[in-house]
XYZ file of C-alpha atoms in Angstrom:
385
model
C -0.058 0.006 -0.218
C 1.427 3.546 -1.523
C 2.263 5.275 2.694
C 3.424 8.870 0.942
C 2.936 10.439 -2.036
C 5.877 10.260 -4.010
C 7.195 13.683 -3.963
C 6.816 14.088 -0.552
C 8.607 10.297 0.695
C 11.255 12.001 -1.958
C 11.828 14.367 0.336
C 11.807 13.206 3.498
C 14.574 11.131 2.661
C 16.453 14.020 1.748
C 15.875 15.431 5.311
C 16.803 11.996 6.472
C 19.506 11.197 3.972
C 20.768 14.301 5.947
C 20.021 13.542 9.643
C 21.688 10.614 9.998
C 25.300 11.898 9.211
C 25.197 14.715 11.912
C 23.273 11.721 14.155
C 24.937 12.029 17.442
C 23.367 9.548 19.852
C 23.602 5.367 18.854
C 22.067 3.944 16.007
C 19.917 1.089 17.323
C 17.801 -1.648 16.211
C 16.173 -3.678 18.238
C 13.684 -6.030 19.210
C 10.556 -5.069 21.738
C 10.559 -7.940 22.767
C 12.094 -6.615 25.344
C 9.691 -4.214 26.799
C 8.398 -6.527 29.376
C 4.385 -5.579 29.828
C 3.695 -5.572 33.502
C 7.194 -3.295 33.720
C 5.164 -0.137 32.000
C 3.283 2.026 33.847
C 3.453 4.778 31.339
C 2.528 5.369 27.675
C 2.302 8.188 24.861
C 1.085 7.957 22.127
C 1.659 10.352 19.086
C -2.033 11.039 16.448
C -1.288 14.348 14.524
C -4.503 13.478 12.389
C -7.952 14.444 11.624
C -11.052 12.971 11.565
C -11.136 9.879 9.841
C -7.842 9.504 11.130
C -8.233 9.924 14.721
C -11.360 7.369 14.253
C -8.924 4.526 12.713
C -6.398 4.813 16.062
C -9.149 3.730 18.148
C -9.051 0.236 17.677
C -5.348 0.522 18.425
C -5.841 2.382 22.014
C -8.206 -0.121 23.327
C -5.572 -2.776 21.962
C -2.504 -1.251 23.788
C -4.816 -0.043 26.977
C -5.789 -4.524 26.918
C -2.160 -5.227 26.334
C -0.349 -2.841 29.272
C -2.971 -3.383 31.708
C -0.286 -1.119 34.556
C 0.435 2.136 32.121
C -1.722 5.208 32.047
C -1.731 6.605 27.849
C -0.413 9.296 27.946
C -1.961 11.294 23.979
C -0.114 13.863 22.197
C -2.401 15.839 18.979
C -4.585 18.241 18.495
C -7.194 19.858 19.335
C -10.569 18.059 17.465
C -8.308 14.773 19.093
C -9.126 15.771 22.849
C -12.411 16.198 21.381
C -13.241 12.893 19.371
C -11.224 10.464 22.396
C -12.359 12.352 25.066
C -14.780 10.397 27.016
C -13.843 7.532 25.479
C -11.994 5.718 28.549
C -9.131 5.052 25.936
C -7.004 7.853 26.940
C -5.267 9.549 30.383
C -3.743 12.522 29.381
C -4.409 14.179 26.154
C -1.731 16.934 25.789
C -2.343 19.377 22.673
C 0.183 20.209 20.081
C -1.073 21.855 16.847
C 1.046 20.047 13.935
C 2.621 22.024 11.035
C 2.957 19.207 8.719
C -1.546 18.373 8.942
C -3.761 20.444 7.512
C -5.540 23.387 8.154
C -1.175 23.896 7.914
C -0.064 26.242 9.101
C 4.278 26.130 8.455
C 5.217 29.411 9.749
C 8.120 29.783 12.564
C 5.707 30.947 15.263
C 3.092 27.840 14.434
C 7.715 25.417 14.238
C 7.270 27.243 17.983
C 4.575 26.220 19.539
C 4.646 22.655 18.206
C 7.310 21.856 19.548
C 7.095 24.071 23.294
C 4.652 21.799 23.408
C 7.660 19.286 24.728
C 8.629 21.371 27.886
C 5.346 19.759 28.831
C 5.544 15.569 27.579
C 9.218 16.108 28.974
C 7.385 16.533 32.397
C 7.530 12.927 32.902
C 9.599 9.729 31.454
C 8.348 7.288 28.944
C 8.304 3.957 29.537
C 7.346 3.604 26.392
C 6.477 5.978 22.870
C 4.834 4.720 19.983
C 4.164 6.603 16.206
C 1.118 4.489 14.249
C 2.489 6.589 10.854
C 6.042 5.671 10.488
C 6.404 9.146 8.914
C 9.947 10.939 9.725
C 8.813 14.116 11.292
C 6.957 12.527 13.743
C 10.141 10.119 14.605
C 11.617 13.205 15.109
C 9.238 15.038 16.751
C 9.689 11.670 19.020
C 13.090 10.460 19.129
C 13.493 14.568 21.691
C 10.784 12.684 24.226
C 12.737 11.229 27.485
C 11.794 7.109 26.583
C 12.900 4.099 27.172
C 11.616 2.866 23.712
C 10.260 4.885 21.261
C 8.609 2.563 18.246
C 7.702 2.790 15.073
C 7.819 1.400 11.667
C 11.002 2.703 8.998
C 8.521 4.261 5.969
C 10.302 6.934 5.451
C 13.783 6.411 7.167
C 14.755 7.254 10.839
C 14.772 4.050 11.861
C 18.496 5.390 14.197
C 16.284 7.435 16.199
C 14.275 5.055 17.515
C 14.633 2.267 19.644
C 12.545 -0.269 18.928
C 11.346 -0.221 14.765
C 9.317 -2.151 12.943
C 9.317 -3.877 9.655
C 7.190 -2.002 7.045
C 4.584 -4.815 6.423
C 4.739 -5.657 2.115
C 1.220 -5.506 2.023
C -1.574 -3.963 4.767
C -5.571 -3.526 3.574
C -6.698 -1.223 5.534
C -5.078 1.531 7.470
C -5.881 -0.325 10.468
C -4.811 -3.816 9.421
C -1.212 -1.353 8.858
C -1.320 -0.213 12.905
C -1.537 -3.793 13.796
C 1.552 -4.242 12.480
C 2.940 -2.601 14.249
C 1.014 -4.391 17.776
C 2.017 -7.036 16.543
C 5.310 -5.660 16.671
C 4.602 -5.533 19.916
C 3.876 -8.264 20.684
C 0.155 -7.327 21.111
C -2.682 -9.995 21.597
C -5.976 -8.721 19.809
C -8.354 -10.750 17.579
C -10.028 -9.867 14.437
C -13.407 -7.454 16.025
C -11.005 -5.297 17.724
C -10.416 -4.123 15.002
C -13.315 -2.641 15.159
C -13.770 1.502 16.212
C -16.493 1.987 17.519
C -17.519 5.056 19.844
C -20.161 5.672 23.104
C -22.125 8.276 23.622
C -21.693 9.499 27.408
C -24.417 10.601 29.382
C -24.248 14.509 28.985
C -23.729 13.047 24.689
C -27.466 11.613 25.182
C -29.011 14.688 27.172
C -27.910 16.605 24.174
C -29.733 14.632 21.615
C -32.903 13.751 23.327
C -33.187 18.306 23.143
C -31.949 18.223 20.545
C -34.448 15.939 18.379
C -38.112 17.722 21.374
C -36.889 21.066 19.783
C -36.931 19.978 16.102
C -39.229 17.129 15.879
C -37.765 14.710 15.165
C -38.869 11.580 17.745
C -40.255 8.402 15.610
C -38.586 10.585 12.062
C -37.351 9.068 9.103
C -34.238 10.472 9.137
C -30.998 11.384 6.023
C -28.163 12.750 6.976
C -26.544 14.492 4.904
C -22.793 15.173 4.677
C -21.930 17.169 1.594
C -18.191 18.174 2.750
C -13.944 17.458 1.833
C -11.468 18.502 3.720
C -10.524 19.003 -0.441
C -12.054 19.964 -3.425
C -11.317 17.118 -4.449
C -12.927 15.105 -2.390
C -16.279 16.689 -3.144
C -19.763 15.240 -5.200
C -21.170 17.506 -7.091
C -23.445 19.898 -5.399
C -26.389 19.249 -8.454
C -25.884 15.422 -8.057
C -26.440 15.613 -4.231
C -29.676 18.093 -4.629
C -31.027 15.507 -7.284
C -30.905 12.788 -4.156
C -32.096 14.012 -1.888
C -34.985 15.317 -4.412
C -35.811 11.246 -5.651
C -35.716 10.327 -1.675
C -38.001 13.070 -1.043
C -40.988 11.637 -2.737
C -41.348 8.163 -1.021
C -43.298 6.842 1.089
C -41.425 7.596 4.151
C -41.319 11.776 4.308
C -37.872 11.303 4.833
C -36.126 14.098 7.040
C -33.045 15.633 6.346
C -29.934 16.149 8.726
C -27.688 18.971 5.592
C -24.502 18.988 7.928
C -22.111 21.988 7.270
C -18.414 22.034 8.660
C -15.733 24.464 8.325
C -15.177 26.804 5.527
C -18.487 24.675 3.651
C -21.611 27.375 3.682
C -20.830 27.755 -0.264
C -21.935 24.198 -0.131
C -24.437 24.046 1.023
C -26.550 26.859 -0.215
C -24.744 25.255 -3.653
C -27.184 22.455 -2.360
C -30.207 23.977 -1.068
C -30.344 26.155 -4.069
C -31.049 23.502 -6.114
C -34.398 22.795 -4.413
C -36.202 25.143 -6.293
C -39.828 24.544 -5.924
C -39.948 20.979 -4.244
C -40.969 20.270 -0.970
C -38.026 19.128 1.186
C -38.382 18.381 4.589
C -34.645 19.793 5.365
C -32.547 21.181 8.607
C -29.260 22.442 8.816
C -26.959 21.660 10.767
C -23.831 24.440 11.822
C -22.279 23.563 15.462
C -18.856 22.205 17.460
C -17.190 19.606 16.464
C -19.232 17.808 19.645
C -22.246 18.766 19.143
C -21.885 16.984 15.434
C -20.543 14.087 16.482
C -23.535 13.381 18.507
C -25.588 14.288 16.301
C -24.934 12.324 13.749
C -27.371 9.494 15.930
C -29.944 11.275 14.770
C -29.586 10.039 11.099
C -31.259 6.649 10.181
C -28.146 6.277 7.469
C -25.704 9.276 6.493
C -24.485 9.573 2.841
C -21.111 11.468 2.545
C -17.838 11.733 0.308
C -14.554 9.605 1.162
C -14.455 11.575 4.826
C -13.795 11.963 8.986
C -17.761 11.156 8.773
C -17.602 8.289 7.219
C -15.543 6.604 9.938
C -17.610 9.052 12.562
C -20.967 7.383 11.474
C -19.759 3.840 11.724
C -18.033 4.433 14.568
C -21.031 5.115 16.442
C -23.546 1.776 14.206
C -25.021 4.394 11.369
C -25.072 2.650 8.250
C -22.909 4.824 6.226
C -22.426 5.067 2.362
C -19.797 6.612 0.772
C -18.502 8.466 -2.113
C -14.401 7.606 -3.060
C -13.359 9.893 -6.697
C -9.312 9.976 -5.396
C -9.439 7.848 -2.278
C -8.375 4.031 -2.925
C -11.545 2.091 0.085
C -10.114 -0.135 0.475
C -7.081 1.122 2.331
C -8.904 4.364 3.862
C -12.935 2.356 3.822
C -15.508 3.227 7.525
C -15.222 0.325 9.205
C -18.380 -0.518 11.155
C -20.420 -3.326 12.844
C -23.391 -1.901 10.831
C -23.176 -0.865 7.300
C -21.051 0.639 5.055
C -21.576 1.239 1.937
C -19.038 2.588 -0.631
C -19.779 3.556 -4.224
C -16.305 3.990 -6.413
C -15.016 2.936 -9.877
C -11.185 1.999 -10.026
C -9.402 3.755 -12.268
C -4.905 2.975 -12.323
C -4.316 6.701 -11.804
C -6.520 5.535 -7.975
C -5.289 5.579 -5.540
C -4.063 8.681 -5.520
C -2.394 10.927 -2.691
C -2.087 14.309 -4.981
C -3.572 17.553 -4.089
C -5.343 18.399 -7.141
C -6.160 15.720 -9.974
C -2.482 14.897 -12.128
C -5.041 15.210 -15.682
C -7.515 17.672 -13.919
C -9.996 16.324 -14.869
C -11.131 14.297 -11.321
C -12.420 12.242 -13.270
C -13.192 9.491 -10.483
C -16.139 11.767 -8.601
C -17.040 12.346 -12.242
C -18.018 9.147 -12.409
C -20.114 8.954 -9.437
C -23.394 9.101 -10.471
C -26.389 9.770 -8.639
C -28.017 6.213 -9.368
C -25.534 4.911 -8.158
C -26.106 6.034 -5.056
C -29.594 6.827 -4.968
C -29.507 1.836 -4.785
C -26.866 2.063 -1.918
C -29.469 3.975 -0.048
C -32.785 2.460 -0.401
C -30.729 -1.516 -0.674
C -29.842 0.228 2.960
C -33.006 1.965 4.141
C -36.638 2.170 2.270
């Protein structure tokens, strides 16, 4: 599975070659079986992630907690990571650090200084085990500055000389979650295939908020379809006119659906375009424009969620909401949502997929344009009619 796009990998390799030549600390390559699990009391995990990746980390974190029963787990990542995972009984301590190479990118000197200054808070204690599941050289370099007995990651982009324990990169990991479990295997962690399913739970406060929202907007006993038309990149977005056509077709069902249209940050224009196509159609819809915490909770209103390849798909699946996901440049084999309920994928195979570029190299965005309303409608109605 391609881990990074080739341009990024070449840059990381060049940086790695330079640092490797001047690195002053011992260049070691040990086996992780030197770790005695019952002696591990402090674990720190790097989690410089967006929403979907955070959800896909949940199985690995849960497996870590079970395999190291005496350990407290500290997670380092952005505020959104904390928002998603807080209250899930997975993490004992969050340290917020906004990584400059994670979207939204801020590579200013101020941002970089602020990021590395988080090491002051991190290094107030000594850790027994530090982990980066990504094998990204930049993460490994940051981890090398953390006070930890063991530092564990893959060797995708170099940097193994900064690790105490190197896990060999898998020749083939069908999914990012499989890849994380390859690293856990390298640490002799036990697990079952069921452990690979991400799961999010509503706490009592979330349930109270959800119930109040349903009552306020008269959603009790309604058939609700959630629509999330946004994505982190424009190239991942299905056409607004097609979303509108899909909603109009579904609205003619005898079920009399209520539509919740989720509007994420900077997605107002996208939502307005969709609703602008409704014209005189009698569509029963409500636009959801809330903060991340409320957004996550309100996905649980839906009997089904329709969205692009985005964080929303992973959140919905983790809450056991049936999901229909429209894939463009991404490869569903690598990053499809895992869930206990139904997950339907609409995707067309192309030679250029998966694509790790920001913009389509052919300038056509054919991978998304090929997806038809009929295809998505068929998947939706196969779940919920």
